[in-house]
PDB file of C-alpha atoms and ligand atoms in Angstrom:
ATOM      1  CA  UNK I   2     -95.497  -5.878 142.653  1.00 84.00           C
ATOM      2  CA  UNK I   3     -97.440  -2.649 141.987  1.00 91.00           C
ATOM      3  CA  UNK I   4     -95.586  -1.023 144.905  1.00 94.00           C
ATOM      4  CA  UNK I   5     -92.277  -1.719 143.114  1.00 96.00           C
ATOM      5  CA  UNK I   6     -93.454   0.403 140.193  1.00 97.00           C
ATOM      6  CA  UNK I   7     -95.133   3.011 142.383  1.00 96.00           C
ATOM      7  CA  UNK I   8     -91.871   3.457 144.340  1.00 96.00           C
ATOM      8  CA  UNK I   9     -89.626   3.429 141.289  1.00 97.00           C
ATOM      9  CA  UNK I  10     -87.568   6.453 140.297  1.00 97.00           C
ATOM     10  CA  UNK I  11     -86.902   5.519 136.672  1.00 98.00           C
ATOM     11  CA  UNK I  12     -88.932   2.674 135.186  1.00 98.00           C
ATOM     12  CA  UNK I  13     -88.478   1.593 131.573  1.00 98.00           C
ATOM     13  CA  UNK I  14     -90.216  -1.077 129.497  1.00 98.00           C
ATOM     14  CA  UNK I  15     -88.967  -3.513 126.893  1.00 98.00           C
ATOM     15  CA  UNK I  16     -91.800  -4.773 124.712  1.00 98.00           C
ATOM     16  CA  UNK I  17     -92.118  -7.442 122.041  1.00 98.00           C
ATOM     17  CA  UNK I  18     -94.605  -8.803 119.542  1.00 98.00           C
ATOM     18  CA  UNK I  19     -96.813 -10.204 122.320  1.00 98.00           C
ATOM     19  CA  UNK I  20     -98.091  -6.710 123.213  1.00 98.00           C
ATOM     20  CA  UNK I  21     -99.466  -6.325 119.688  1.00 98.00           C
ATOM     21  CA  UNK I  22    -101.128  -9.727 119.156  1.00 97.00           C
ATOM     22  CA  UNK I  23    -104.303  -8.345 120.761  1.00 97.00           C
ATOM     23  CA  UNK I  24    -104.270  -5.710 117.995  1.00 97.00           C
ATOM     24  CA  UNK I  25    -104.448  -8.510 115.430  1.00 95.00           C
ATOM     25  CA  UNK I  26    -100.746  -8.509 114.503  1.00 95.00           C
ATOM     26  CA  UNK I  27     -99.351 -12.033 114.838  1.00 93.00           C
ATOM     27  CA  UNK I  28     -96.160 -12.583 116.856  1.00 94.00           C
ATOM     28  CA  UNK I  29     -93.243 -14.674 115.592  1.00 93.00           C
ATOM     29  CA  UNK I  30     -92.658 -17.520 118.048  1.00 93.00           C
ATOM     30  CA  UNK I  31     -95.939 -17.853 119.992  1.00 91.00           C
ATOM     31  CA  UNK I  32     -98.277 -20.806 119.243  1.00 90.00           C
ATOM     32  CA  UNK I  33     -99.763 -19.025 116.168  1.00 88.00           C
ATOM     33  CA  UNK I  34     -96.610 -17.060 115.387  1.00 92.00           C
ATOM     34  CA  UNK I  35     -95.423 -16.269 111.864  1.00 91.00           C
ATOM     35  CA  UNK I  36     -92.262 -18.393 112.209  1.00 91.00           C
ATOM     36  CA  UNK I  37     -94.090 -21.128 114.168  1.00 93.00           C
ATOM     37  CA  UNK I  38     -96.578 -21.597 111.334  1.00 91.00           C
ATOM     38  CA  UNK I  39     -94.116 -21.076 108.465  1.00 91.00           C
ATOM     39  CA  UNK I  40     -90.458 -21.850 109.330  1.00 92.00           C
ATOM     40  CA  UNK I  41     -89.573 -21.279 105.666  1.00 91.00           C
ATOM     41  CA  UNK I  42     -90.641 -17.628 106.036  1.00 87.00           C
ATOM     42  CA  UNK I  43     -88.078 -17.279 108.838  1.00 90.00           C
ATOM     43  CA  UNK I  44     -85.369 -18.678 106.578  1.00 90.00           C
ATOM     44  CA  UNK I  45     -86.334 -16.195 103.845  1.00 89.00           C
ATOM     45  CA  UNK I  46     -86.254 -13.337 106.351  1.00 90.00           C
ATOM     46  CA  UNK I  47     -82.534 -14.003 106.839  1.00 92.00           C
ATOM     47  CA  UNK I  48     -81.930 -13.158 103.178  1.00 93.00           C
ATOM     48  CA  UNK I  49     -83.562  -9.730 102.986  1.00 95.00           C
ATOM     49  CA  UNK I  50     -80.698  -7.641 104.361  1.00 96.00           C
ATOM     50  CA  UNK I  51     -78.177  -9.285 102.095  1.00 96.00           C
ATOM     51  CA  UNK I  52     -80.533  -8.751  99.151  1.00 96.00           C
ATOM     52  CA  UNK I  53     -80.711  -5.016  99.889  1.00 97.00           C
ATOM     53  CA  UNK I  54     -76.908  -4.756 100.036  1.00 97.00           C
ATOM     54  CA  UNK I  55     -76.397  -6.755  96.843  1.00 96.00           C
ATOM     55  CA  UNK I  56     -79.306  -5.520  94.755  1.00 96.00           C
ATOM     56  CA  UNK I  57     -81.432  -2.669  96.149  1.00 96.00           C
ATOM     57  CA  UNK I  58     -83.624  -2.583  93.009  1.00 95.00           C
ATOM     58  CA  UNK I  59     -84.642  -6.233  93.465  1.00 95.00           C
ATOM     59  CA  UNK I  60     -85.147  -5.584  97.198  1.00 96.00           C
ATOM     60  CA  UNK I  61     -87.550  -2.743  96.427  1.00 96.00           C
ATOM     61  CA  UNK I  62     -89.409  -4.649  93.714  1.00 94.00           C
ATOM     62  CA  UNK I  63     -90.027  -7.491  96.171  1.00 92.00           C
ATOM     63  CA  UNK I  64     -90.854  -5.380  99.213  1.00 90.00           C
ATOM     64  CA  UNK I  65     -93.045  -2.663  97.661  1.00 86.00           C
ATOM     65  CA  UNK I  66     -96.136  -4.803  98.295  1.00 85.00           C
ATOM     66  CA  UNK I  67     -96.411  -6.357 101.735  1.00 86.00           C
ATOM     67  CA  UNK I  68     -99.676  -7.705 103.192  1.00 84.00           C
ATOM     68  CA  UNK I  69     -98.068  -7.691 106.660  1.00 85.00           C
ATOM     69  CA  UNK I  70     -97.169  -4.003 106.361  1.00 88.00           C
ATOM     70  CA  UNK I  71    -100.736  -3.227 105.212  1.00 88.00           C
ATOM     71  CA  UNK I  72    -102.138  -5.085 108.242  1.00 89.00           C
ATOM     72  CA  UNK I  73     -99.749  -3.236 110.558  1.00 94.00           C
ATOM     73  CA  UNK I  74    -100.748   0.139 109.108  1.00 91.00           C
ATOM     74  CA  UNK I  75    -104.445  -0.638 109.707  1.00 94.00           C
ATOM     75  CA  UNK I  76    -103.930  -1.928 113.274  1.00 97.00           C
ATOM     76  CA  UNK I  77    -105.004   0.036 116.327  1.00 98.00           C
ATOM     77  CA  UNK I  78    -103.430   0.039 119.805  1.00 98.00           C
ATOM     78  CA  UNK I  79    -104.875  -2.336 122.412  1.00 98.00           C
ATOM     79  CA  UNK I  80    -105.132  -2.062 126.223  1.00 98.00           C
ATOM     80  CA  UNK I  81    -101.447  -3.098 126.594  1.00 98.00           C
ATOM     81  CA  UNK I  82    -100.300  -0.015 124.678  1.00 98.00           C
ATOM     82  CA  UNK I  83    -102.761   2.305 126.443  1.00 98.00           C
ATOM     83  CA  UNK I  84    -101.725   1.009 129.872  1.00 98.00           C
ATOM     84  CA  UNK I  85     -98.052   1.738 129.173  1.00 98.00           C
ATOM     85  CA  UNK I  86     -98.951   5.177 127.787  1.00 98.00           C
ATOM     86  CA  UNK I  87    -100.879   5.865 130.996  1.00 98.00           C
ATOM     87  CA  UNK I  88     -97.918   4.797 133.154  1.00 98.00           C
ATOM     88  CA  UNK I  89     -95.827   7.336 131.254  1.00 98.00           C
ATOM     89  CA  UNK I  90     -98.433  10.092 131.799  1.00 98.00           C
ATOM     90  CA  UNK I  91     -98.412   9.240 135.504  1.00 97.00           C
ATOM     91  CA  UNK I  92     -94.660   9.990 135.494  1.00 97.00           C
ATOM     92  CA  UNK I  93     -93.710   6.408 136.332  1.00 97.00           C
ATOM     93  CA  UNK I  94     -92.610   4.961 133.013  1.00 98.00           C
ATOM     94  CA  UNK I  95     -89.828   7.030 131.477  1.00 98.00           C
ATOM     95  CA  UNK I  96     -89.193   5.153 128.246  1.00 98.00           C
ATOM     96  CA  UNK I  97     -90.388   2.239 126.124  1.00 98.00           C
ATOM     97  CA  UNK I  98     -87.823   0.286 124.151  1.00 98.00           C
ATOM     98  CA  UNK I  99     -89.844  -1.749 121.681  1.00 98.00           C
ATOM     99  CA  UNK I 100     -88.807  -4.533 119.342  1.00 98.00           C
ATOM    100  CA  UNK I 101     -92.044  -3.918 117.449  1.00 98.00           C
ATOM    101  CA  UNK I 102     -92.017  -2.034 114.187  1.00 98.00           C
ATOM    102  CA  UNK I 103     -95.751  -1.266 114.211  1.00 97.00           C
ATOM    103  CA  UNK I 104     -95.801   2.270 115.664  1.00 97.00           C
ATOM    104  CA  UNK I 105     -98.635   1.274 118.053  1.00 98.00           C
ATOM    105  CA  UNK I 106     -96.948   2.615 121.210  1.00 98.00           C
ATOM    106  CA  UNK I 107     -96.691   6.013 119.516  1.00 98.00           C
ATOM    107  CA  UNK I 108    -100.316   5.739 118.258  1.00 97.00           C
ATOM    108  CA  UNK I 109    -101.492   5.057 121.824  1.00 98.00           C
ATOM    109  CA  UNK I 110     -99.877   8.276 123.076  1.00 98.00           C
ATOM    110  CA  UNK I 111     -96.501   7.153 124.455  1.00 98.00           C
ATOM    111  CA  UNK I 112     -93.945   9.923 123.924  1.00 98.00           C
ATOM    112  CA  UNK I 113     -90.553   8.430 124.650  1.00 98.00           C
ATOM    113  CA  UNK I 114     -90.395   5.337 122.466  1.00 98.00           C
ATOM    114  CA  UNK I 115     -87.237   3.781 121.064  1.00 98.00           C
ATOM    115  CA  UNK I 116     -87.894   1.591 118.011  1.00 98.00           C
ATOM    116  CA  UNK I 117     -85.119  -0.930 118.653  1.00 98.00           C
ATOM    117  CA  UNK I 118     -85.890  -2.830 115.429  1.00 98.00           C
ATOM    118  CA  UNK I 119     -87.006   0.223 113.446  1.00 98.00           C
ATOM    119  CA  UNK I 120     -90.437   1.356 112.308  1.00 97.00           C
ATOM    120  CA  UNK I 121     -92.432   0.387 109.204  1.00 96.00           C
ATOM    121  CA  UNK I 122     -93.531   3.981 108.704  1.00 95.00           C
ATOM    122  CA  UNK I 123     -89.971   5.162 108.010  1.00 97.00           C
ATOM    123  CA  UNK I 124     -87.119   4.668 105.565  1.00 98.00           C
ATOM    124  CA  UNK I 125     -83.472   4.878 106.667  1.00 98.00           C
ATOM    125  CA  UNK I 126     -80.138   5.498 105.008  1.00 98.00           C
ATOM    126  CA  UNK I 127     -77.458   2.986 105.974  1.00 97.00           C
ATOM    127  CA  UNK I 128     -74.723   5.429 104.974  1.00 96.00           C
ATOM    128  CA  UNK I 129     -75.592   8.648 106.816  1.00 96.00           C
ATOM    129  CA  UNK I 130     -78.320   7.366 109.176  1.00 96.00           C
ATOM    130  CA  UNK I 131     -80.995   9.888 108.041  1.00 98.00           C
ATOM    131  CA  UNK I 132     -84.602   8.725 108.444  1.00 98.00           C
ATOM    132  CA  UNK I 133     -87.594   9.798 106.325  1.00 98.00           C
ATOM    133  CA  UNK I 134     -91.360   9.224 106.661  1.00 97.00           C
ATOM    134  CA  UNK I 135     -92.187   6.408 104.229  1.00 96.00           C
ATOM    135  CA  UNK I 136     -95.150   8.360 102.859  1.00 94.00           C
ATOM    136  CA  UNK I 137     -92.805  11.135 101.644  1.00 96.00           C
ATOM    137  CA  UNK I 138     -92.118   8.796  98.725  1.00 97.00           C
ATOM    138  CA  UNK I 139     -94.528   7.479  96.079  1.00 96.00           C
ATOM    139  CA  UNK I 140     -92.632   4.193  95.952  1.00 95.00           C
ATOM    140  CA  UNK I 141     -94.702   2.395  93.250  1.00 95.00           C
ATOM    141  CA  UNK I 142     -94.289   5.436  90.966  1.00 96.00           C
ATOM    142  CA  UNK I 143     -90.535   5.692  91.661  1.00 97.00           C
ATOM    143  CA  UNK I 144     -90.137   1.985  90.795  1.00 96.00           C
ATOM    144  CA  UNK I 145     -92.231   2.397  87.632  1.00 95.00           C
ATOM    145  CA  UNK I 146     -89.745   5.062  86.536  1.00 96.00           C
ATOM    146  CA  UNK I 147     -86.965   2.492  86.990  1.00 94.00           C
ATOM    147  CA  UNK I 148     -85.593   4.243  90.095  1.00 96.00           C
ATOM    148  CA  UNK I 149     -85.505   3.516  93.843  1.00 97.00           C
ATOM    149  CA  UNK I 150     -85.924   5.840  96.855  1.00 97.00           C
ATOM    150  CA  UNK I 151     -82.672   7.665  97.507  1.00 98.00           C
ATOM    151  CA  UNK I 152     -81.327   9.564 100.485  1.00 98.00           C
ATOM    152  CA  UNK I 153     -80.263  13.211 100.224  1.00 97.00           C
ATOM    153  CA  UNK I 154     -76.728  11.784 100.259  1.00 97.00           C
ATOM    154  CA  UNK I 155     -77.717   9.778  97.139  1.00 96.00           C
ATOM    155  CA  UNK I 156     -77.359   6.386  98.865  1.00 97.00           C
ATOM    156  CA  UNK I 157     -80.265   3.893  98.350  1.00 97.00           C
ATOM    157  CA  UNK I 158     -82.811   4.012 101.171  1.00 98.00           C
ATOM    158  CA  UNK I 159     -84.156   0.871 102.817  1.00 97.00           C
ATOM    159  CA  UNK I 160     -87.038   0.357 105.202  1.00 97.00           C
ATOM    160  CA  UNK I 161     -86.139   1.502 108.733  1.00 98.00           C
ATOM    161  CA  UNK I 162     -87.035  -2.034 109.892  1.00 97.00           C
ATOM    162  CA  UNK I 163     -83.930  -3.873 111.127  1.00 98.00           C
ATOM    163  CA  UNK I 164     -83.552  -7.204 109.333  1.00 96.00           C
ATOM    164  CA  UNK I 165     -81.783 -10.347 110.521  1.00 95.00           C
ATOM    165  CA  UNK I 166     -77.983  -9.898 110.349  1.00 95.00           C
ATOM    166  CA  UNK I 167     -78.371  -6.115 110.186  1.00 97.00           C
ATOM    167  CA  UNK I 168     -76.754  -4.190 113.049  1.00 96.00           C
ATOM    168  CA  UNK I 169     -78.998  -2.195 115.369  1.00 98.00           C
ATOM    169  CA  UNK I 170     -78.553   1.483 114.329  1.00 97.00           C
ATOM    170  CA  UNK I 171     -75.892   3.005 116.577  1.00 96.00           C
ATOM    171  CA  UNK I 172     -78.084   5.921 117.777  1.00 96.00           C
ATOM    172  CA  UNK I 173     -80.850   3.506 118.809  1.00 98.00           C
ATOM    173  CA  UNK I 174     -78.496   1.110 120.564  1.00 98.00           C
ATOM    174  CA  UNK I 175     -76.728   3.873 122.490  1.00 98.00           C
ATOM    175  CA  UNK I 176     -80.006   5.480 123.650  1.00 98.00           C
ATOM    176  CA  UNK I 177     -81.399   2.104 124.712  1.00 98.00           C
ATOM    177  CA  UNK I 178     -78.384   1.188 126.813  1.00 98.00           C
ATOM    178  CA  UNK I 179     -78.413   4.669 128.391  1.00 98.00           C
ATOM    179  CA  UNK I 180     -82.041   4.133 129.428  1.00 98.00           C
ATOM    180  CA  UNK I 181     -81.318   0.670 130.802  1.00 98.00           C
ATOM    181  CA  UNK I 182     -78.335   1.932 132.791  1.00 97.00           C
ATOM    182  CA  UNK I 183     -80.603   4.582 134.389  1.00 97.00           C
ATOM    183  CA  UNK I 184     -83.540   2.320 135.216  1.00 98.00           C
ATOM    184  CA  UNK I 185     -84.397   0.900 138.622  1.00 98.00           C
ATOM    185  CA  UNK I 186     -87.382  -1.112 137.311  1.00 98.00           C
ATOM    186  CA  UNK I 187     -87.715  -2.780 133.936  1.00 98.00           C
ATOM    187  CA  UNK I 188     -91.058  -4.084 132.665  1.00 98.00           C
ATOM    188  CA  UNK I 189     -90.491  -6.791 130.050  1.00 98.00           C
ATOM    189  CA  UNK I 190     -93.735  -7.512 128.213  1.00 98.00           C
ATOM    190  CA  UNK I 191     -94.697  -9.864 125.393  1.00 98.00           C
ATOM    191  CA  UNK I 192     -91.268 -10.957 124.241  1.00 98.00           C
ATOM    192  CA  UNK I 193     -89.776 -14.427 123.954  1.00 98.00           C
ATOM    193  CA  UNK I 194     -86.440 -12.764 124.863  1.00 98.00           C
ATOM    194  CA  UNK I 195     -84.422 -14.914 122.493  1.00 97.00           C
ATOM    195  CA  UNK I 196     -83.395 -12.329 119.888  1.00 96.00           C
ATOM    196  CA  UNK I 197     -80.145 -10.479 120.630  1.00 97.00           C
ATOM    197  CA  UNK I 198     -79.072  -7.816 121.357  1.00 97.00           C
ATOM    198  CA  UNK I 199     -82.611  -6.879 122.566  1.00 98.00           C
ATOM    199  CA  UNK I 200     -82.651  -9.880 124.918  1.00 98.00           C
ATOM    200  CA  UNK I 201     -79.442  -8.576 126.480  1.00 98.00           C
ATOM    201  CA  UNK I 202     -81.169  -5.425 127.792  1.00 98.00           C
ATOM    202  CA  UNK I 203     -82.958  -7.082 130.778  1.00 98.00           C
ATOM    203  CA  UNK I 204     -79.702  -8.889 131.546  1.00 98.00           C
ATOM    204  CA  UNK I 205     -77.821  -5.566 131.599  1.00 98.00           C
ATOM    205  CA  UNK I 206     -80.562  -4.137 133.860  1.00 98.00           C
ATOM    206  CA  UNK I 207     -80.239  -7.057 136.243  1.00 97.00           C
ATOM    207  CA  UNK I 208     -76.448  -7.292 136.312  1.00 96.00           C
ATOM    208  CA  UNK I 209     -75.465  -3.639 136.723  1.00 96.00           C
ATOM    209  CA  UNK I 210     -73.941  -2.408 140.019  1.00 95.00           C
ATOM    210  CA  UNK I 211     -77.361  -1.159 141.189  1.00 94.00           C
ATOM    211  CA  UNK I 212     -79.581  -3.911 139.745  1.00 97.00           C
ATOM    212  CA  UNK I 213     -83.048  -3.039 138.484  1.00 98.00           C
ATOM    213  CA  UNK I 214     -86.096  -5.104 139.419  1.00 98.00           C
ATOM    214  CA  UNK I 215     -87.251  -6.968 136.336  1.00 98.00           C
ATOM    215  CA  UNK I 216     -91.026  -7.439 136.028  1.00 98.00           C
ATOM    216  CA  UNK I 217     -91.869  -9.867 133.243  1.00 98.00           C
ATOM    217  CA  UNK I 218     -95.338 -10.288 131.749  1.00 98.00           C
ATOM    218  CA  UNK I 219     -95.803 -12.985 129.140  1.00 98.00           C
ATOM    219  CA  UNK I 220     -98.153 -15.733 128.044  1.00 98.00           C
ATOM    220  CA  UNK I 221     -95.466 -18.324 128.722  1.00 97.00           C
ATOM    221  CA  UNK I 222     -92.162 -18.512 130.617  1.00 98.00           C
ATOM    222  CA  UNK I 223     -89.053 -17.358 128.719  1.00 98.00           C
ATOM    223  CA  UNK I 224     -85.291 -17.731 129.255  1.00 98.00           C
ATOM    224  CA  UNK I 225     -85.535 -14.639 131.503  1.00 98.00           C
ATOM    225  CA  UNK I 226     -87.988 -16.499 133.734  1.00 98.00           C
ATOM    226  CA  UNK I 227     -86.040 -19.733 133.710  1.00 98.00           C
ATOM    227  CA  UNK I 228     -82.635 -18.107 134.316  1.00 97.00           C
ATOM    228  CA  UNK I 229     -83.933 -16.002 137.198  1.00 96.00           C
ATOM    229  CA  UNK I 230     -83.368 -12.641 135.466  1.00 98.00           C
ATOM    230  CA  UNK I 231     -87.006 -11.749 136.154  1.00 98.00           C
ATOM    231  CA  UNK I 232     -87.764 -10.859 139.761  1.00 98.00           C
ATOM    232  CA  UNK I 233     -91.487 -11.099 139.051  1.00 98.00           C
ATOM    233  CA  UNK I 234     -93.163 -13.203 136.385  1.00 98.00           C
ATOM    234  CA  UNK I 235     -96.829 -12.584 135.696  1.00 98.00           C
ATOM    235  CA  UNK I 236     -98.234 -15.153 133.302  1.00 98.00           C
ATOM    236  CA  UNK I 237    -101.120 -13.884 131.192  1.00 98.00           C
ATOM    237  CA  UNK I 238    -102.205 -11.603 128.385  1.00 98.00           C
ATOM    238  CA  UNK I 239    -100.485  -8.228 128.445  1.00 98.00           C
ATOM    239  CA  UNK I 240    -103.799  -6.576 127.453  1.00 98.00           C
ATOM    240  CA  UNK I 241    -105.291  -7.813 130.717  1.00 98.00           C
ATOM    241  CA  UNK I 242    -102.279  -7.751 133.063  1.00 98.00           C
ATOM    242  CA  UNK I 243    -100.905  -4.278 132.208  1.00 98.00           C
ATOM    243  CA  UNK I 244    -104.210  -2.394 132.793  1.00 98.00           C
ATOM    244  CA  UNK I 245    -104.577  -4.286 136.110  1.00 98.00           C
ATOM    245  CA  UNK I 246    -101.089  -3.197 137.134  1.00 98.00           C
ATOM    246  CA  UNK I 247    -101.964   0.441 136.326  1.00 98.00           C
ATOM    247  CA  UNK I 248    -105.069   0.197 138.555  1.00 97.00           C
ATOM    248  CA  UNK I 249    -103.006  -1.340 141.388  1.00 97.00           C
ATOM    249  CA  UNK I 250    -100.336   1.369 141.086  1.00 97.00           C
ATOM    250  CA  UNK I 251    -103.058   4.044 141.259  1.00 96.00           C
ATOM    251  CA  UNK I 252    -104.547   2.452 144.373  1.00 95.00           C
ATOM    252  CA  UNK I 253    -101.121   2.257 146.009  1.00 94.00           C
ATOM    253  CA  UNK I 254    -100.352   5.908 145.193  1.00 93.00           C
ATOM    254  CA  UNK I 255    -103.743   7.065 146.509  1.00 92.00           C
ATOM    255  CA  UNK I 256    -103.169   5.213 149.769  1.00 89.00           C
ATOM    256  CA  UNK I 257     -99.518   5.900 150.520  1.00 83.00           C
ATOM    257  CA  UNK I 258     -98.320   8.929 148.574  1.00 70.00           C
TER     258      UNK I 258
HETATM  259  P1  OAD R  21     -91.828 -13.477 119.717  1.00 57.85           P
HETATM  260  O1  OAD R  21     -92.885 -13.902 118.774  1.00 57.85           O
HETATM  261  O2  OAD R  21     -90.518 -14.175 119.659  1.00 57.85           O
HETATM  262  O3  OAD R  21     -92.365 -13.594 121.209  1.00 57.85           O
HETATM  263  C1  OAD R  21     -93.620 -13.096 121.586  1.00 57.85           C
HETATM  264  C2  OAD R  21     -93.930 -13.642 122.970  1.00 57.85           C
HETATM  265  O4  OAD R  21     -95.126 -13.039 123.413  1.00 57.85           O
HETATM  266  C3  OAD R  21     -94.136 -15.149 123.010  1.00 57.85           C
HETATM  267  O5  OAD R  21     -93.486 -15.690 124.132  1.00 57.85           O
HETATM  268  C4  OAD R  21     -95.675 -15.286 123.127  1.00 57.85           C
HETATM  269  O6  OAD R  21     -96.068 -16.425 123.836  1.00 57.85           O
HETATM  270  C5  OAD R  21     -96.010 -14.039 123.892  1.00 57.85           C
HETATM  271  N1  OAD R  21     -97.366 -13.505 123.668  1.00 57.85           N
HETATM  272  C6  OAD R  21     -98.100 -13.493 122.541  1.00 57.85           C
HETATM  273  N2  OAD R  21     -99.259 -12.843 122.714  1.00 57.85           N
HETATM  274  C7  OAD R  21     -99.271 -12.437 123.998  1.00 57.85           C
HETATM  275  C8  OAD R  21    -100.193 -11.714 124.802  1.00 57.85           C
HETATM  276  N3  OAD R  21    -101.344 -11.249 124.313  1.00 57.85           N
HETATM  277  N4  OAD R  21     -99.872 -11.486 126.097  1.00 57.85           N
HETATM  278  C9  OAD R  21     -98.706 -11.938 126.613  1.00 57.85           C
HETATM  279  N5  OAD R  21     -97.793 -12.625 125.906  1.00 57.85           N
HETATM  280  C10 OAD R  21     -98.062 -12.871 124.614  1.00 57.85           C
HETATM  281  O7  OAD R  21     -91.661 -11.879 119.528  1.00 57.85           O
HETATM  282  P2  OAD R  21     -90.427 -10.964 119.977  1.00 57.85           P
HETATM  283  O8  OAD R  21     -89.825 -11.437 121.244  1.00 57.85           O
HETATM  284  O9  OAD R  21     -90.900  -9.573 119.890  1.00 57.85           O
HETATM  285  O10 OAD R  21     -87.315  -8.998 114.806  1.00 57.85           O
HETATM  286  O11 OAD R  21     -89.419 -11.246 118.793  1.00 57.85           O
HETATM  287  C11 OAD R  21     -88.215 -10.547 118.747  1.00 57.85           C
HETATM  288  C12 OAD R  21     -87.848 -10.240 117.320  1.00 57.85           C
HETATM  289  O12 OAD R  21     -87.864 -11.437 116.537  1.00 57.85           O
HETATM  290  C13 OAD R  21     -88.843  -9.349 116.607  1.00 57.85           C
HETATM  291  O13 OAD R  21     -88.653  -7.983 116.908  1.00 57.85           O
HETATM  292  C14 OAD R  21     -88.543  -9.634 115.173  1.00 57.85           C
HETATM  293  C15 OAD R  21     -88.349 -11.137 115.210  1.00 57.85           C
HETATM  294  O14 OAD R  21     -87.431 -11.622 114.321  1.00 57.85           O
HETATM  295  C16 OAD R  21     -87.298  -8.116 113.794  1.00 57.85           C
HETATM  296  O15 OAD R  21     -88.282  -7.761 113.201  1.00 57.85           O
HETATM  297  C17 OAD R  21     -85.933  -7.594 113.485  1.00 57.85           C
END
């Protein structure tokens, strides 16, 4: 399938937690996933958005310390991220839409990244949509003073991370759909493709008037594989498969272009 990518005009990628497991960040629904090991944690995750809306002070008190966020901030990109960054440098991959909040695509050098589910390194205002670097705020000190981080518009800030039941920010959703409408190839890597609306994006790519080729890379088959949305399914670790694809694309380009 390397020739499909090499011949593409506008390739985009949709990535999920599986591209970051090789960086030591657990996924959610894989065999050692966070929800697989602790279904109660998934239930609690459904309450966070509501908590922010009802009581932002309590939300901040509970979320100021997060071992998962600490682990994410320490993590480094792995060969999956570097391979996608290289495909962008080669002019093939035009955009990455990621469900990951870990900033690792950006750390690996990718330029055009859409954080579909937000980014742990930012805070966002639900009222005016402004985003701020998280480290602009000394959050423990602000909480000690009995306050919470506020937007310039005075509305309470929350993490930029999109929680269950929270709508995808409009700017992010619009940009993502625009990219999908333009694409002729979509790489779908390391996602169980069960969380909507992200899981709709490959379906939009496949069902538009000029359908894109969907290239899926995952450790296990997903609904996209089973329902025939994926034209190609490569079973394996993204940290091994994606670098191999880059090498194959290079070989193809050297031979034919
Ligand atoms: P999931 O945990 O649902 O799916 C990750 C998929 O990647 C699984 O099918 C794994 O088998 C596979 N996988 C794991 N490691 C892999 C590897 N090294 N190579 C290839 N495949 C691998 O994660 P997502 O689909 O990203 O939402 O989950 C979607 C959303 O659900 C997340 O963004 C998160 C969660 O609730 C929010 O944070 C809002």
